[in-house]
C-alpha atoms as one frame of an Amber mdcrd trajectory, in Angstrom:
protein
 100.088 362.234 307.835 100.375 360.804 311.336 101.966 357.614 310.045 104.579
 359.568 308.054 105.494 361.541 311.142 105.846 358.330 313.125 108.142 356.789
 310.489 110.209 359.992 310.290 110.600 360.066 314.063 111.851 356.456 314.081
 114.351 357.202 311.311 115.674 360.250 313.123 116.083 358.328 316.361 117.156
 354.943 314.978 120.241 354.831 317.153 118.230 355.336 320.324 115.689 352.795
 319.094 118.274 350.092 318.473 119.973 350.819 321.788 116.703 350.526 323.745
 115.793 347.351 321.840 119.201 345.787 322.532 118.885 346.617 326.227 115.480
 344.930 326.288 116.704 341.788 324.483 119.826 341.566 326.605 117.843 341.699
 329.838 115.340 339.065 328.709 118.046 336.809 327.266 120.073 336.982 330.487
 117.012 336.092 332.540 116.060 333.147 330.326 119.641 331.870 330.237 119.935
 331.882 334.005 116.631 330.092 334.343 117.627 327.386 331.878 120.968 326.920
 333.629 119.299 326.583 337.018 116.709 324.173 335.616 119.385 321.880 334.225
 121.343 322.042 337.491 118.205 321.344 339.480 117.054 318.335 337.445 120.561
 316.905 337.356 120.858 317.140 341.133 117.417 315.599 341.657 117.332 312.891
 338.985 121.039 312.431 338.304 122.710 312.325 334.916 120.965 309.097 333.882
 117.540 310.376 334.941 118.128 313.640 333.084 118.911 311.698 329.911 115.705
 309.670 330.275 113.702 312.856 330.892 115.123 314.436 327.748 114.409 311.323
 325.680 110.804 311.223 326.883 110.389 314.916 326.021 112.036 314.384 322.630
 109.755 311.486 321.705 106.653 313.370 322.809 107.341 316.941 321.652 110.188
 317.060 319.149 110.078 313.830 317.199 106.906 314.406 315.046 108.204 317.593
 313.329 111.534 315.903 312.619 110.271 312.859 310.760 112.241 313.939 307.723
 115.427 313.098 309.622 114.524 309.448 310.190 117.295 308.172 307.943 119.884
 310.203 309.815 118.567 308.946 313.133 118.690 305.367 311.882 122.248 305.899
 310.772 123.246 307.268 314.172 121.545 304.393 315.966 123.296 301.954 313.669
 126.660 303.476 314.507 125.799 303.346 318.195 124.767 299.696 317.994 127.977
 298.890 316.188 129.948 300.660 318.876 128.066 298.912 321.666 128.512 295.554
 319.962 132.266 296.031 319.706 132.668 295.338 323.428 131.150 291.875 323.066
 127.551 292.571 324.128 124.797 292.263 321.540 121.601 293.969 322.682 119.603
 292.419 319.864 120.266 288.976 321.336 120.497 289.806 325.051 117.579 292.216
 325.480 115.007 290.989 327.995 111.683 290.055 326.418 108.533 292.027 327.187
 106.751 288.704 327.629 108.615 288.294 330.940 106.217 290.799 332.458 103.326
 288.433 331.722 104.616 286.358 334.647 103.336 289.144 336.924  99.678 288.615
 336.016  98.953 286.607 339.172 100.721 289.264 341.257  98.419 291.948 339.837
  95.372 289.791 340.504  96.633 289.232 344.047  96.916 292.981 344.655  93.483
 293.680 343.208  91.897 290.935 345.363  93.515 292.002 348.646  90.243 293.344
 350.177  88.763 289.828 349.879  91.933 287.895 350.698  91.424 284.827 352.903
  94.098 282.721 354.570  94.489 279.080 353.707  95.292 276.501 356.405  99.043
 276.675 355.809  99.084 280.481 355.889  97.107 280.448 359.110  99.607 278.025
 360.633 102.460 280.349 359.633 100.549 283.382 360.968 100.703 285.141 357.616
  98.899 288.410 357.008  97.868 287.459 353.494  97.605 284.291 351.421  99.111
 284.018 347.956  98.796 280.227 347.712  95.139 280.015 346.721  95.566 282.345
 343.768  99.165 281.597 342.825  98.695 277.814 342.728  95.528 277.722 340.627
  95.749 275.496 337.566  94.161 275.612 334.139  93.758 273.121 331.351  95.275
 273.870 327.994  93.125 276.332 326.114  91.390 277.598 329.276  91.642 281.245
 330.295  90.193 280.780 333.784  91.326 278.434 336.563  89.710 275.036 336.684
  87.562 274.187 339.683  87.686 270.431 339.318  89.306 268.431 342.096  91.474
 266.678 339.537  92.909 270.013 338.349  93.464 271.237 341.893  95.329 268.082
 342.818  97.527 268.388 339.745  97.047 264.762 338.648  95.719 265.717 335.223
  98.716 266.054 332.861  96.864 268.686 330.809  96.557 271.061 333.765  99.253
 273.596 334.461  99.724 276.833 336.352 101.399 278.368 333.311  98.289 277.671
 331.201  96.526 280.421 333.170  99.120 283.043 332.274  97.803 285.231 329.462
  99.517 288.270 327.912  98.956 291.479 329.855  98.612 293.610 326.698 100.744
 296.402 328.122 101.123 299.843 326.590 104.810 299.670 325.596 104.727 302.389
 322.886 106.657 300.591 320.149 109.354 299.350 322.524 111.481 296.482 321.151
 110.076 293.073 322.071 113.314 291.407 323.171 114.188 287.718 323.109 115.598
 286.597 326.503 113.059 284.840 328.723 113.150 284.065 332.428 113.012 280.333
 333.096 110.861 279.912 336.195 109.240 276.723 337.517 105.651 277.869 337.080
 104.212 274.438 337.807 105.667 274.323 341.320 103.454 275.500 344.171 103.967
 278.474 346.416 104.055 277.908 350.160 104.015 280.420 353.028 107.446 281.186
 354.476 107.124 283.951 357.076 105.612 287.358 357.751 107.550 290.186 359.381
 106.454 293.784 359.927 104.806 294.926 356.683 106.378 292.157 354.582 104.781
 288.839 353.645 107.052 286.260 352.004 106.278 282.994 350.215 108.649 280.586
 348.523 108.583 278.031 345.691 111.071 275.280 344.955 112.904 275.849 341.679
 115.407 273.018 341.977 116.680 270.765 344.722 117.215 272.911 347.851 116.899
 276.083 345.775 113.879 278.349 346.165 112.478 281.454 344.593 110.843 283.963
 346.952 107.890 286.278 346.587 107.582 289.383 348.782 104.533 291.601 349.158
 104.365 294.934 350.974 102.464 298.192 350.846 103.599 301.698 351.757 101.160
 304.532 352.335 103.493 307.544 352.307 105.762 307.183 349.262 104.998 307.562
 345.563 105.502 304.976 342.843 107.687 307.345 340.811 110.033 307.934 343.758
 110.139 304.197 344.483 111.076 303.491 340.862 113.762 306.171 340.880 115.401
 304.820 344.027 115.690 301.370 342.461 116.979 302.489 339.068 119.331 305.321
 340.089 122.694 303.610 340.588 124.408 306.732 341.915 121.830 307.141 344.655
 121.857 303.468 345.543 125.574 303.672 346.301 124.631 306.164 348.998 121.877
 304.269 350.797 122.851 300.603 350.199 125.947 299.888 352.280 126.111 296.305
 350.951 126.692 297.517 347.372 130.482 297.676 347.252 130.482 298.245 343.494
 127.583 299.253 341.306 128.432 300.258 337.755 126.524 300.839 334.554 128.282
 298.771 331.892 126.083 299.445 328.884 122.764 300.991 327.914 120.479 299.777
 325.170 120.724 302.329 322.322 117.223 301.570 320.997 114.787 304.300 322.149
 112.069 303.145 324.515 113.828 299.949 325.549 114.732 301.120 329.085 117.337
 298.351 329.266 120.689 298.479 331.041 123.597 296.145 331.715 124.882 296.482
 335.291 127.708 295.136 337.410 126.962 294.690 341.120 129.221 293.461 343.907
 127.381 292.595 347.116 129.050 292.400 350.499 128.479 289.191 352.435 129.160
 288.504 356.138 132.612 287.600 357.334 133.916 284.128 356.519 132.001 284.305
 353.219 133.238 285.588 349.883 131.398 288.526 348.345 128.916 287.840 345.562
 129.010 289.756 342.295 126.545 289.924 339.434 126.441 291.021 335.821 122.794
 291.397 334.909 120.397 293.012 332.472 117.672 295.239 333.806 114.576 296.389
 331.991 111.593 298.351 333.228 108.390 299.679 331.719 105.779 302.125 332.947
 102.234 301.628 331.714 100.405 304.955 332.031  97.023 303.460 331.126  97.024
 300.546 333.569  98.937 302.508 336.255 101.558 299.775 336.612 105.370 299.695
 336.755 107.378 296.562 336.001 111.070 295.880 336.651 112.810 292.762 335.361
 116.391 291.584 336.048 118.276 288.580 334.733 121.880 287.397 334.939 124.105
 288.007 331.909 127.776 287.995 330.907 130.208 290.602 329.633 133.762 290.280
 328.372 135.168 293.180 330.368 133.672 291.902 333.645 134.875 288.289 333.990
 134.589 286.245 337.171 137.431 287.063 339.602 139.091 284.961 342.258 137.991
 285.819 345.771 134.438 286.558 344.620 131.596 284.211 343.769 129.987 285.103
 340.452 126.223 284.512 340.504 125.098 283.726 336.972 121.706 282.119 337.593
 119.735 285.106 338.850 116.417 286.723 337.987 113.821 288.947 339.600 110.472
 290.492 338.730 108.753 293.382 340.460 105.348 294.938 339.865 104.454 298.290
 341.457 100.849 299.415 341.587 100.052 302.868 343.041  96.879 303.486 345.011
  95.841 306.233 342.582  98.539 307.900 340.483 102.293 307.618 340.052 102.881
 310.985 341.752 100.518 310.391 344.682 101.499 308.656 347.950 100.604 305.010
 348.411 101.635 301.848 346.561 101.611 298.051 346.549 104.525 296.037 345.274
 105.271 292.357 344.731 108.876 291.217 344.265 109.736 287.726 342.997 113.398
 286.749 342.848 115.720 283.774 342.584 119.483 283.318 342.604 121.723 280.283
 342.685 124.902 281.089 344.663 126.727 278.343 342.761 128.275 276.743 345.862
 126.696 274.736 348.695 125.500 276.980 351.533 124.114 275.649 354.813 120.356
 275.936 355.092 120.575 278.044 358.250 122.645 280.637 356.366 120.078 280.706
 353.570 117.301 281.181 356.115 119.252 283.985 357.783 119.741 285.795 354.483
 116.073 285.517 353.582 114.516 286.183 356.972 116.863 288.934 358.129 118.689
 290.503 355.229 115.793 290.744 352.775 113.389 292.629 355.122 116.264 294.881
 356.223 117.157 295.670 352.623 113.552 296.466 351.691 113.223 298.644 354.784
 116.371 300.555 353.806 114.941 300.991 350.320 111.750 302.425 351.811 113.708
 304.834 354.033 115.848 305.842 351.045 112.671 306.649 349.097 111.437 308.833
 351.951 114.771 310.644 352.123 114.845 311.103 348.375 111.350 312.639 348.354
 112.326 314.960 351.214 115.564 316.099 349.568 113.790 316.665 346.276 111.150
 318.812 347.977 113.888 320.909 349.608 115.693 321.343 346.292 112.467 322.361
 344.581 111.820 324.943 347.291 115.319 326.371 346.901 114.910 326.326 343.142
 111.689 328.312 343.174 113.255 330.708 345.668 116.058 331.230 343.164 113.503
 331.940 340.450 111.900 334.552 342.693 115.255 336.274 343.131 115.747 336.315
 339.381 112.305 337.847 338.899 113.086 340.500 341.494 116.348 341.350 339.748
 114.600 341.537 336.408 111.789 343.704 337.776 114.271 346.046 339.435 116.170
 346.555 336.182 115.732 350.087 334.875 116.040 348.820 331.315 113.101 346.402
 331.619 110.644 348.886 330.051 109.623 348.726 326.445 111.678 350.510 323.836
 108.739 352.756 322.980 108.503 353.814 326.614 112.225 354.471 326.647 111.897
 356.630 323.563 109.026 358.583 325.045 110.988 359.248 328.241 114.013 360.373
 326.228 111.829 362.692 324.151 110.246 364.278 327.219 113.660 364.781 328.848
 115.080 366.324 325.668 112.388 369.046 325.432 113.522 371.091 328.466 117.091
 370.935 327.194 115.931 372.221 323.813 114.079 375.083 325.547 117.252 376.141
 327.250
């Protein structure tokens, strides 16, 4: 009996019911729409367009991809069309993608960071007044088939032809989550020895001869008040780098690897040099990975070519260029504190006086890394301010929604209408 009365009352007041329900849905939909719009605006302003795309791809792979496995063929077809389109401009990612094995060259750098509490200076590092010594670990040699450095005097002296520094480099077994392996390898002179160069402020720099009068450099530093995620963002966000790096006259994203999980990009970079010297420009591939299990971030760069960015007169095109960086946070990626080791080499292609090379390395490199550190601090500060403003905006939306007279349930609205209609009926 009671249920029949309830159904009859709903039928008699269906118009009021639908109106109250539409008011409720409209209010909730408006609130959710404004929140979504502000979220997209917030993340785009903080991470940029490229970072927003990467965030969406990570969310897609983690949350949306498993239920959509039935659409694999369509996805493959779209990727195939994208690869065809990317290949039409003369760049083949299948042939030019940096190999994951390049990151194995950072094994000694990771061991160096882990052994810092017990680090001892060698005689040459003491003479150079270095803070740390990389020579003892970086110059260790192994015989073929060995996994640990040899302790024999013959191996240390390097007279045994079967001993090599590269023999000690084993795969890191990184968690790459089905990322494409890649084919392009960095050609570094692993059998040459590192020597101390100089130490300035928080930076320690060593060098190794790659070819005649050409050296690769290794830089170590630690920062206690920035996070690894912010440090990675500052280095990979091209739009933000144009703001803080005044030597980057041009910095453009040429192409992006269409294969999911590759994290590979083709970039054009024009670097300003001092007066009386022509500017240097680069076309290079960049690839980075983030290992959540080992708490490590790797960034690899290597010179490349592209048809639409040929060498121009008035600029010196640097083609022989590579760099490797490993970032290790103290605890987590979002917590302050990190170590990093940067190894890089470039051949300017023309003879440059040794004093100019020394000036670039001893002055420009520490200044650049310092600017990168300051840019990371500024980025973290601006992001915190934007997050505060964003949450303040959410609070205003909640206040508006709470103050809405139509926020009540449709049953409550019906009950209020029924109570108000009784006195009128009595009249």
